[in-house]
Coordinates of C-alpha atoms and ligand atoms in Angstrom, one line a residue:
M1 CA 0.0 0.0 0.0
R2 CA 1.7 3.2 -1.0
L3 CA 0.8 6.8 -2.0
K4 CA 1.1 7.3 -5.7
K5 CA 1.3 10.7 -7.5
V6 CA 0.4 10.1 -11.2
P7 CA 1.2 12.8 -13.7
T8 CA -1.6 13.6 -16.0
T9 CA -2.8 16.1 -18.6
P10 CA -6.2 17.9 -18.8
F11 CA -9.2 16.9 -20.8
S12 CA -11.1 19.9 -22.3
D13 CA -14.6 18.5 -21.9
Q14 CA -15.1 18.0 -18.2
R15 CA -17.5 20.9 -17.6
P16 CA -20.3 19.7 -15.2
G17 CA -23.8 20.2 -16.6
T18 CA -27.3 20.4 -15.0
S19 CA -26.4 17.4 -12.7
G20 CA -22.7 16.7 -12.7
L21 CA -20.4 15.3 -15.4
R22 CA -22.4 13.0 -17.7
K23 CA -20.9 11.3 -20.8
K24 CA -20.9 8.1 -22.7
V25 CA -19.2 5.2 -20.9
A26 CA -16.4 5.1 -23.5
V27 CA -15.4 8.7 -22.7
F28 CA -15.0 7.7 -19.0
Q29 CA -13.0 4.7 -20.1
Q30 CA -10.2 6.9 -21.4
Q31 CA -7.0 6.6 -19.4
H32 CA -7.0 9.1 -16.4
Y33 CA -10.4 10.5 -17.3
V34 CA -12.2 9.5 -14.1
E35 CA -9.1 10.2 -12.0
N36 CA -8.7 13.7 -13.4
F37 CA -12.3 14.6 -12.6
I38 CA -12.2 13.1 -9.1
Q39 CA -9.0 14.8 -8.3
S40 CA -10.4 18.1 -9.6
I41 CA -13.4 17.7 -7.4
F42 CA -11.1 17.0 -4.3
N43 CA -8.9 20.0 -5.2
S44 CA -12.0 22.2 -5.0
V45 CA -13.0 20.9 -1.6
P46 CA -11.1 23.0 1.0
N47 CA -10.8 21.6 4.5
R48 CA -11.1 18.0 3.4
D49 CA -8.3 16.9 5.7
G50 CA -9.8 14.7 8.4
S51 CA -13.3 14.9 7.0
T52 CA -15.9 12.3 6.0
L53 CA -16.8 11.5 2.4
V54 CA -19.9 9.6 1.2
V55 CA -19.5 7.4 -1.9
G56 CA -22.1 5.4 -3.9
G57 CA -23.9 5.2 -7.1
D58 CA -26.9 3.8 -9.0
G59 CA -25.3 0.5 -9.9
R60 CA -24.8 1.1 -13.6
F61 CA -21.9 -0.2 -15.6
L62 CA -18.6 1.2 -14.2
N63 CA -20.2 2.0 -10.8
Q64 CA -18.1 -0.6 -8.8
Q65 CA -14.9 0.3 -10.6
V66 CA -15.3 4.0 -10.1
V67 CA -16.3 3.6 -6.4
Q68 CA -13.0 1.7 -5.9
T69 CA -11.0 4.4 -7.6
T70 CA -12.8 7.1 -5.7
L71 CA -12.0 5.4 -2.3
K72 CA -8.3 5.0 -3.2
M73 CA -8.1 8.6 -4.3
A74 CA -10.0 9.8 -1.2
A75 CA -7.5 8.0 1.1
A76 CA -4.6 9.7 -0.7
N77 CA -6.3 13.2 -0.4
G78 CA -6.6 13.4 3.3
F79 CA -10.1 12.2 4.1
A80 CA -10.4 10.4 7.4
R81 CA -13.4 8.4 6.8
A82 CA -15.5 7.2 3.8
L83 CA -19.1 5.9 4.1
V84 CA -19.9 3.7 1.1
G85 CA -23.1 1.9 0.3
Q86 CA -22.9 -1.9 0.3
W87 CA -22.2 -3.2 -3.3
G88 CA -21.3 0.5 -4.1
L89 CA -25.0 1.4 -4.2
L90 CA -26.6 4.5 -2.9
S91 CA -29.6 6.2 -4.4
T92 CA -29.2 10.0 -4.9
P93 CA -31.7 10.9 -2.0
A94 CA -30.1 8.2 0.3
A95 CA -26.7 9.8 -0.4
S96 CA -28.0 13.2 0.6
C97 CA -29.6 11.7 3.7
I98 CA -26.4 10.0 4.8
I99 CA -24.2 13.1 4.1
R100 CA -26.5 15.2 6.4
K101 CA -26.9 12.6 9.1
H102 CA -23.2 11.7 9.5
G103 CA -21.8 15.3 9.1
A104 CA -19.9 14.4 6.0
I105 CA -18.2 17.2 4.0
G106 CA -19.8 15.9 0.9
G107 CA -20.4 12.9 -1.3
I108 CA -19.5 11.6 -4.7
V109 CA -22.6 10.1 -6.4
L110 CA -22.1 8.0 -9.5
S111 CA -25.0 8.2 -11.8
A112 CA -26.3 9.3 -15.2
S113 CA -29.8 9.2 -13.6
H114 CA -32.4 8.2 -16.2
N115 CA -30.0 7.8 -19.1
P116 CA -29.4 4.3 -20.3
G117 CA -26.6 2.3 -18.7
G118 CA -24.4 -0.7 -19.8
P119 CA -21.2 -0.4 -21.8
E120 CA -22.9 1.4 -24.6
G121 CA -24.8 3.8 -22.2
D122 CA -24.0 6.7 -20.2
F123 CA -22.1 7.3 -16.9
G124 CA -21.8 10.2 -14.6
I125 CA -20.1 11.7 -11.5
K126 CA -21.7 14.3 -9.3
L127 CA -20.5 16.1 -6.2
N128 CA -22.8 16.9 -3.3
T129 CA -21.8 19.3 -0.6
A130 CA -22.1 19.2 3.2
N131 CA -25.8 20.2 3.1
G132 CA -26.4 17.1 1.1
G133 CA -27.3 18.9 -2.1
P134 CA -25.7 19.1 -5.6
A135 CA -22.7 21.4 -5.6
P136 CA -23.8 24.9 -6.6
E137 CA -22.6 26.7 -9.8
S138 CA -19.7 28.5 -7.9
I139 CA -18.3 25.1 -7.0
T140 CA -19.0 23.3 -10.3
S141 CA -17.2 26.1 -12.1
A142 CA -14.3 25.9 -9.8
I143 CA -14.1 22.1 -10.5
F144 CA -14.2 22.8 -14.2
E145 CA -11.2 25.2 -13.8
E146 CA -9.3 22.6 -12.0
T147 CA -9.9 20.0 -14.7
R148 CA -8.3 22.5 -17.2
N149 CA -5.2 22.8 -15.2
I150 CA -4.7 19.5 -13.6
T151 CA -1.1 18.0 -13.7
E152 CA -1.3 15.1 -11.3
Y153 CA -3.7 12.9 -9.2
R154 CA -3.1 11.0 -6.1
L155 CA -4.2 7.6 -5.0
I156 CA -3.3 4.8 -2.6
D157 CA -2.0 1.8 -4.6
T158 CA -3.8 -1.1 -3.0
A159 CA -6.1 -4.1 -3.7
D160 CA -9.8 -3.4 -4.2
L161 CA -12.0 -3.1 -1.1
E162 CA -14.6 -5.7 -0.3
L163 CA -17.9 -4.0 -0.8
H164 CA -20.3 -6.9 -0.5
Q165 CA -20.4 -6.9 3.3
T166 CA -21.1 -4.1 5.7
G167 CA -18.4 -3.3 8.2
I168 CA -15.2 -1.3 8.6
Q169 CA -12.1 -1.6 6.5
R170 CA -9.1 0.7 6.1
I171 CA -7.1 2.1 3.2
G172 CA -3.9 3.9 4.5
D173 CA -5.1 6.2 7.3
M174 CA -8.7 6.3 6.0
L175 CA -11.5 4.2 7.5
V176 CA -13.9 2.8 5.0
E177 CA -17.3 2.0 6.5
V178 CA -19.5 -0.1 4.2
V179 CA -23.1 0.7 5.2
D180 CA -26.5 -0.8 4.4
P181 CA -27.6 1.7 1.7
T182 CA -31.2 1.6 2.9
A183 CA -31.0 1.9 6.7
D184 CA -30.7 5.6 7.3
Y185 CA -33.1 6.4 4.5
V186 CA -35.7 4.1 5.9
S187 CA -35.5 5.7 9.4
L188 CA -35.9 9.1 7.9
M189 CA -39.0 8.1 6.0
R190 CA -40.4 6.6 9.2
E191 CA -40.1 10.0 10.9
L192 CA -41.9 11.9 8.1
I193 CA -44.5 9.5 6.9
D194 CA -47.3 7.7 8.9
F195 CA -46.2 4.2 8.2
S196 CA -49.0 2.6 10.3
A197 CA -51.8 4.4 8.4
I198 CA -50.3 3.2 5.1
A199 CA -49.8 -0.3 6.5
R200 CA -53.5 -0.4 7.5
M201 CA -54.4 0.6 4.0
F202 CA -52.4 -2.3 2.5
A203 CA -53.9 -4.7 5.1
G204 CA -57.3 -3.5 3.8
G205 CA -56.5 -4.7 0.3
F206 CA -55.1 -1.5 -1.3
R207 CA -53.1 -2.4 -4.4
L208 CA -49.9 -0.6 -5.6
Q209 CA -47.6 -1.4 -8.5
F210 CA -44.2 0.2 -8.1
D211 CA -41.7 -0.1 -11.1
A212 CA -38.1 0.2 -9.9
M213 CA -37.1 -0.1 -13.6
H214 CA -34.1 -2.4 -12.6
A215 CA -32.4 0.7 -11.1
V216 CA -31.2 1.6 -7.6
T217 CA -34.7 2.2 -6.0
G218 CA -35.5 -1.6 -6.0
P219 CA -33.8 -2.4 -2.6
Y220 CA -35.3 0.8 -1.0
A221 CA -38.8 0.2 -2.3
R222 CA -38.8 -3.4 -1.3
A223 CA -37.5 -2.6 2.2
I224 CA -40.2 0.0 2.8
L225 CA -43.3 -1.0 0.8
E226 CA -43.0 -4.8 1.0
G227 CA -41.0 -4.8 4.3
E228 CA -42.2 -2.0 6.7
L229 CA -45.6 -1.3 5.1
G230 CA -46.6 -5.0 4.5
A231 CA -47.5 -4.6 0.9
P232 CA -47.7 -8.0 -0.8
V233 CA -44.5 -9.4 -2.4
G234 CA -44.6 -8.4 -6.1
T235 CA -45.8 -4.9 -5.4
V236 CA -42.3 -3.8 -6.5
I237 CA -41.5 -5.0 -10.0
N238 CA -38.1 -4.8 -11.7
G239 CA -36.7 -4.6 -8.2
V240 CA -33.1 -5.9 -8.8
P241 CA -30.6 -3.2 -9.8
K242 CA -28.8 -4.1 -13.1
A243 CA -25.7 -2.6 -14.7
D244 CA -27.7 -2.0 -17.9
F245 CA -31.2 -1.5 -16.3
G246 CA -32.4 -4.4 -18.3
G247 CA -31.5 -2.6 -21.5
H248 CA -34.1 0.2 -20.9
H249 CA -34.0 3.9 -20.2
P250 CA -34.7 4.0 -16.4
D251 CA -36.8 7.1 -17.0
P252 CA -40.2 7.1 -15.2
N253 CA -42.5 8.6 -17.8
P254 CA -45.4 7.3 -20.0
V255 CA -42.9 6.5 -22.8
H256 CA -40.2 4.6 -20.9
A257 CA -42.4 3.1 -18.2
R258 CA -44.9 2.0 -20.7
A259 CA -45.9 -1.3 -19.1
L260 CA -46.9 0.4 -15.9
F261 CA -48.7 3.1 -17.8
D262 CA -50.7 0.5 -19.7
L263 CA -51.5 -1.4 -16.7
M264 CA -52.8 1.6 -15.0
H265 CA -55.0 2.2 -18.0
S266 CA -56.3 -1.3 -18.1
A267 CA -59.3 -3.0 -16.6
N268 CA -57.0 -4.6 -14.1
A269 CA -55.5 -1.4 -12.8
P270 CA -54.4 -1.4 -9.2
D271 CA -55.3 1.6 -6.9
F272 CA -52.0 3.4 -7.5
G273 CA -49.0 3.1 -9.9
A274 CA -45.6 4.6 -9.4
A275 CA -42.1 4.4 -10.9
S276 CA -38.6 5.8 -10.2
D277 CA -35.5 6.4 -12.2
G278 CA -31.8 5.2 -12.4
D279 CA -30.6 6.9 -9.2
G280 CA -33.9 7.1 -7.4
D281 CA -34.6 10.8 -7.4
R282 CA -37.4 10.9 -10.0
N283 CA -40.9 9.6 -9.7
M284 CA -43.9 8.9 -11.9
I285 CA -47.4 8.9 -10.4
V286 CA -50.3 7.2 -12.2
A287 CA -53.8 6.9 -10.8
P288 CA -56.1 4.3 -12.4
H289 CA -56.8 5.6 -15.9
L290 CA -55.3 9.0 -15.0
F291 CA -51.7 10.0 -15.4
V292 CA -50.6 12.7 -13.0
T293 CA -48.2 15.2 -14.5
P294 CA -45.2 15.9 -12.2
S295 CA -46.2 19.6 -12.1
D296 CA -49.7 18.6 -10.8
S297 CA -48.2 16.1 -8.4
L298 CA -46.1 18.9 -6.8
A299 CA -49.2 21.1 -6.5
I300 CA -51.2 18.3 -5.0
L301 CA -48.5 17.3 -2.5
A302 CA -48.2 20.9 -1.5
A303 CA -52.0 21.2 -0.9
H304 CA -52.0 18.0 1.2
A305 CA -48.7 17.7 2.8
H306 CA -49.9 18.7 6.3
R307 CA -51.6 15.3 6.5
A308 CA -48.2 13.6 6.9
P309 CA -46.5 13.8 10.4
G310 CA -43.3 15.3 8.9
Y311 CA -45.3 18.3 7.6
A312 CA -48.0 18.7 10.2
A313 CA -46.9 22.2 10.9
G314 CA -47.6 23.2 7.3
V315 CA -45.6 24.3 4.4
V316 CA -43.7 27.6 4.7
G317 CA -43.1 28.2 1.0
V318 CA -42.7 26.3 -2.2
A319 CA -40.4 26.4 -5.3
R320 CA -40.6 25.1 -8.8
S321 CA -38.1 25.2 -11.7
M322 CA -39.2 27.8 -14.3
P323 CA -40.4 25.3 -16.9
T324 CA -42.6 23.5 -14.3
S325 CA -46.2 24.4 -14.7
R326 CA -47.7 27.1 -12.5
A327 CA -50.1 24.7 -10.7
V328 CA -48.1 24.9 -7.5
D329 CA -48.2 28.7 -7.5
R330 CA -52.0 28.5 -7.3
V331 CA -51.8 26.4 -4.2
A332 CA -49.2 28.8 -2.7
A333 CA -51.5 31.7 -3.3
T334 CA -54.4 30.0 -1.5
L335 CA -52.1 29.0 1.4
G336 CA -50.7 32.6 1.6
I337 CA -47.1 31.4 1.1
H338 CA -44.4 32.4 -1.4
A339 CA -43.8 30.4 -4.5
Y340 CA -40.2 30.7 -5.9
E341 CA -39.2 30.1 -9.5
T342 CA -35.7 28.8 -10.1
P343 CA -33.7 27.6 -13.1
T344 CA -33.8 23.9 -14.0
G345 CA -31.6 21.7 -11.8
W346 CA -31.9 20.7 -8.1
K347 CA -28.9 22.8 -7.1
F348 CA -30.9 26.0 -7.3
F349 CA -33.3 24.9 -4.5
G350 CA -30.4 24.4 -2.0
N351 CA -30.2 27.9 -0.7
L352 CA -34.0 28.2 -0.3
L353 CA -34.2 25.0 1.7
D354 CA -31.1 25.8 3.8
A355 CA -32.5 29.3 4.6
G356 CA -35.9 27.7 5.6
L357 CA -37.8 29.7 2.9
I358 CA -39.4 26.6 1.4
T359 CA -40.6 23.2 2.6
L360 CA -41.5 21.5 -0.8
C361 CA -40.1 21.9 -4.3
G362 CA -40.1 20.2 -7.6
E363 CA -39.5 20.1 -11.3
E364 CA -41.7 19.1 -14.3
S365 CA -39.1 16.4 -15.0
A366 CA -40.5 14.1 -12.3
G367 CA -38.6 15.5 -9.4
T368 CA -40.3 16.3 -6.2
S369 CA -38.9 16.6 -2.7
S370 CA -38.9 18.6 0.6
N371 CA -36.5 19.9 3.2
H372 CA -35.8 16.4 4.5
V373 CA -32.9 16.0 2.1
R374 CA -31.2 18.3 -0.5
E375 CA -32.0 16.2 -3.5
K376 CA -35.2 15.2 -5.3
D377 CA -36.6 12.0 -3.8
G378 CA -38.7 9.6 -5.9
L379 CA -39.7 7.1 -3.3
W380 CA -40.5 9.9 -0.8
A381 CA -43.0 11.4 -3.2
V382 CA -44.7 8.0 -3.6
L383 CA -44.8 7.6 0.3
L384 CA -46.3 11.1 0.7
W385 CA -49.0 10.3 -1.8
L386 CA -49.8 7.0 0.0
N387 CA -49.9 8.9 3.2
I388 CA -52.4 11.4 1.7
L389 CA -54.5 8.5 0.4
A390 CA -54.5 6.8 3.7
A391 CA -55.3 10.0 5.7
T392 CA -58.1 11.1 3.5
G393 CA -59.5 7.6 2.6
K394 CA -59.9 9.0 -1.0
R395 CA -58.9 7.4 -4.2
A396 CA -56.0 9.0 -6.1
Q397 CA -58.1 9.9 -9.1
D398 CA -60.6 11.7 -6.9
I399 CA -57.8 13.7 -5.2
V400 CA -56.7 14.8 -8.6
R401 CA -60.1 15.7 -9.8
E402 CA -61.0 17.6 -6.7
H403 CA -57.8 19.5 -7.0
W404 CA -58.6 20.6 -10.6
A405 CA -62.1 21.5 -9.5
K406 CA -60.7 23.8 -6.8
F407 CA -57.7 25.3 -8.5
G408 CA -58.2 24.8 -12.2
R409 CA -56.1 22.6 -14.4
D410 CA -52.7 23.3 -16.0
Y411 CA -52.6 21.1 -19.1
Y412 CA -49.0 20.3 -19.7
T413 CA -46.7 18.5 -22.1
R414 CA -43.0 18.5 -23.0
H415 CA -41.6 17.9 -26.4
D416 CA -38.0 16.9 -26.6
Y417 CA -36.0 17.0 -29.9
E418 CA -33.0 14.8 -29.1
E419 CA -29.6 14.6 -30.8
V420 CA -30.1 17.7 -32.8
D421 CA -27.0 19.2 -34.4
S422 CA -25.5 21.4 -31.6
V423 CA -24.8 24.4 -33.9
A424 CA -28.4 24.3 -35.3
A425 CA -29.8 24.2 -31.7
E426 CA -27.7 27.1 -30.7
R427 CA -28.9 29.0 -33.8
L428 CA -32.5 28.3 -32.9
M429 CA -32.0 29.7 -29.5
S430 CA -30.2 32.8 -30.5
H431 CA -32.9 33.4 -33.2
L432 CA -35.5 33.2 -30.4
R433 CA -33.5 35.5 -28.1
D434 CA -33.1 38.1 -31.0
K435 CA -36.9 38.2 -31.5
L436 CA -38.0 38.5 -27.9
V437 CA -38.5 42.2 -27.8
C438 CA -40.8 42.3 -30.7
L439 CA -42.9 39.3 -29.7
P440 CA -45.3 40.9 -27.2
G441 CA -48.5 41.9 -28.8
Q442 CA -48.0 39.6 -31.8
R443 CA -50.8 37.2 -32.9
V444 CA -49.5 33.6 -33.5
G445 CA -52.3 31.3 -34.9
E446 CA -55.0 31.4 -32.3
L447 CA -52.9 33.0 -29.6
S448 CA -51.6 36.4 -28.7
V449 CA -48.2 36.8 -27.0
A450 CA -48.4 38.7 -23.6
A451 CA -44.8 38.6 -22.6
A452 CA -41.5 37.1 -23.7
D453 CA -38.1 37.0 -21.9
D454 CA -34.9 35.0 -21.4
F455 CA -35.1 33.7 -17.8
R456 CA -32.6 35.1 -15.3
Y457 CA -32.5 34.0 -11.7
V458 CA -31.2 36.1 -8.9
D459 CA -30.8 33.9 -5.8
P460 CA -32.7 35.5 -2.9
V461 CA -30.3 34.2 -0.4
D462 CA -26.9 34.9 -1.8
A463 CA -27.8 37.2 -4.7
S464 CA -25.9 35.1 -7.2
M465 CA -27.1 35.6 -10.7
T466 CA -27.7 32.9 -13.3
E467 CA -28.5 34.0 -16.8
H468 CA -29.9 32.6 -20.0
Q469 CA -31.9 29.8 -18.3
G470 CA -34.5 29.5 -21.0
V471 CA -36.8 31.5 -23.2
R472 CA -40.3 31.8 -21.9
I473 CA -43.3 33.2 -23.8
T474 CA -46.6 33.7 -22.2
F475 CA -49.9 34.1 -24.1
Q476 CA -53.0 36.1 -23.2
E477 CA -55.1 32.9 -23.3
G478 CA -53.5 31.5 -20.2
A479 CA -50.8 29.5 -22.2
R480 CA -47.1 29.4 -21.9
V481 CA -44.2 28.0 -23.9
V482 CA -40.6 27.6 -22.6
F483 CA -37.6 26.7 -24.8
R484 CA -34.2 25.6 -23.4
L485 CA -31.4 23.2 -24.3
S486 CA -30.8 20.3 -22.0
G487 CA -27.7 20.2 -19.8
T488 CA -27.6 16.5 -19.3
G489 CA -27.5 15.0 -22.8
T490 CA -24.5 13.1 -24.0
S491 CA -24.7 13.4 -27.8
G492 CA -25.6 16.4 -29.8
A493 CA -28.1 18.9 -28.3
T494 CA -31.6 18.2 -26.9
L495 CA -34.1 21.0 -27.4
R496 CA -36.8 20.9 -24.8
V497 CA -40.1 22.7 -25.4
Y498 CA -42.4 23.0 -22.4
I499 CA -46.0 23.6 -23.3
E500 CA -48.8 24.4 -20.9
R501 CA -52.3 26.0 -20.8
Y502 CA -54.5 26.8 -17.9
E503 CA -58.2 26.0 -17.8
N504 CA -60.7 26.7 -15.0
D505 CA -63.9 26.2 -16.9
R506 CA -65.6 23.3 -15.2
E507 CA -66.6 21.9 -18.5
R508 CA -63.1 21.9 -19.8
L509 CA -61.2 20.0 -17.0
E510 CA -61.2 16.5 -18.6
L511 CA -60.3 17.1 -22.2
P512 CA -57.5 15.2 -23.9
P513 CA -54.3 17.2 -23.2
A514 CA -53.1 17.0 -26.7
D515 CA -56.3 18.7 -28.0
V516 CA -56.1 21.5 -25.5
L517 CA -52.5 22.1 -26.1
A518 CA -52.5 21.7 -30.0
P519 CA -52.7 25.5 -30.7
V520 CA -49.9 26.2 -28.2
V521 CA -47.7 23.5 -29.8
D522 CA -48.4 25.1 -33.2
A523 CA -47.5 28.5 -31.9
A524 CA -44.2 27.2 -30.3
R525 CA -43.2 25.6 -33.6
E526 CA -43.9 28.7 -35.6
I527 CA -42.2 31.1 -33.2
A528 CA -39.1 29.0 -32.9
Q529 CA -39.0 27.8 -36.5
I530 CA -38.2 24.4 -35.1
E531 CA -38.4 22.6 -38.5
A532 CA -36.4 25.1 -40.4
F533 CA -33.5 25.1 -37.8
T534 CA -33.5 21.4 -36.8
D535 CA -34.9 19.7 -39.9
R536 CA -37.3 17.8 -37.6
N537 CA -41.0 17.9 -38.1
E538 CA -41.8 15.8 -34.9
P539 CA -40.2 15.7 -31.4
S540 CA -38.3 12.5 -30.5
V541 CA -40.2 12.1 -27.2
I542 CA -43.4 13.6 -26.0
T543 CA -44.1 13.3 -22.2
Ligands
LIG1 C1 -32.9 17.4 -16.7 C2 -34.2 17.9 -16.2 C3 -34.0 18.6 -14.9 C4 -33.3 17.7 -13.9 C5 -32.0 17.1 -14.5 C6 -31.3 16.1 -13.6 O1 -32.0 18.4 -17.0 O2 -34.8 18.7 -17.1 O3 -35.2 19.1 -14.4 O4 -33.0 18.3 -12.7 O5 -32.3 16.5 -15.7 O6 -32.2 15.1 -13.3 P1 -31.8 18.9 -18.5 O7 -30.7 20.0 -18.4 O8 -31.4 17.8 -19.4 O9 -33.1 19.5 -18.9 V1 -31.7 13.6 -12.9 O10 -32.9 12.7 -12.3 O11 -31.3 13.2 -14.6 O12 -30.3 13.7 -12.0
LIG2 CO1 -32.3 11.0 -11.5

């Protein structure tokens, strides 16, 4: 066992995106690529001497190997202790929970989230800070600077650790504690959620189907749903994490979680359907014959959260990412609390949560969470839903319909144009930005533009400013369109077009979303000249 200092040269493409560094597996397999990035992270963590680091990932291809490398490098970089999930597994919300509970200085979470895995798929590395949340922009920029100047990395040259059993091992002066990945998370859920009420509901015959999509949530969902809450075995499907997620996109939406979606729309639909993504931070909620959009789910949870023990004191404020529908704002207005609007990506919620300004927050991309951790938390959202159903005794579909009847409905859809030529995508965005000033007042098809801007966020806590976070156009008819480029894609550019329209006419609450949104979709295509710029006449994915 000896300390090695390995000379290296920088890679030019290690800029972290919306959620860490995410690339094709083959990119990470280049010699020194992983080591350069991990050393750059460590270089940007002051005071790491003697501190604790949390390490784990979603189990995808390369997970084990990079966990081993990270531990050997951590030992050579002054950390005193590393907490690592058994088998190298930790869901993103569980990593956040463990960092907070054990006073770690931060964590390295290995995941490319909902992107496909396996040798041909994607891999990713993200840094979470001492509050348990994704590193903010100031730190990710500092890491990027480090990657451009790196000259050497350090590691302890030693045999791989045994990660299959819990217990304490040592590398050099660093203790490595292999922990049950689910234990701390399960205790936290037990504090927040009324487990006995939900257990009674299951005992009464309530039926749930939870699709873990062969990703990291399987062990957590089994431990809680089938273990603690007594749901029948088989409630959790695809519950064993696989390095390639069974060959699928572990993305909980109606396209990639098709089987669950179809089951919930069949004659044999159980009472509730849910799914989560690769690293366990996203969730999909489906009531029988009724898909709940993530934006609606956030609003509904905000309206009912007080029914769960962890939120009995009420919700102090809420936040949503800018492209998320405005449904939660309507709830906030009724509760007399503030609704914050942030750029896309969980890192922007951190300051609001730390300052106690908000209790709940979420994104249209199936992310919802609260102040219990500093990440989005897929299983937590499902448990809070179950708690609400148990506390009200109502069916999920009735909760949704009552919500629309009270607040109106924000019809919502997202169109993604994937693997578009990057230059063409940039041109489309700059064309849009150029015409922002002249859009208000214009008539586009059936709609009239009310306002148009390029979203800029000033953090209310530290006044940091983040610009160019997406073009948003609102229409006089209660509709809105947002355009932005994805920061998590791994090939070409992905144009995301977010489309919504508010209806509060009682006769118009149960229409097919595609019909209600069609004029808004047409307006979006026309304003952004999508086909002219991208050569695509249809999106690749509609969710
Ligand atoms: C996407 C989503 C965003 C989410 C991010 C990470 O980012 O839109 O809401 O926070 O993924 O989620 P982008 O830049 O591709 O639109 V996860 O579950 O992939 O860590
Ligand atoms: Co995720």
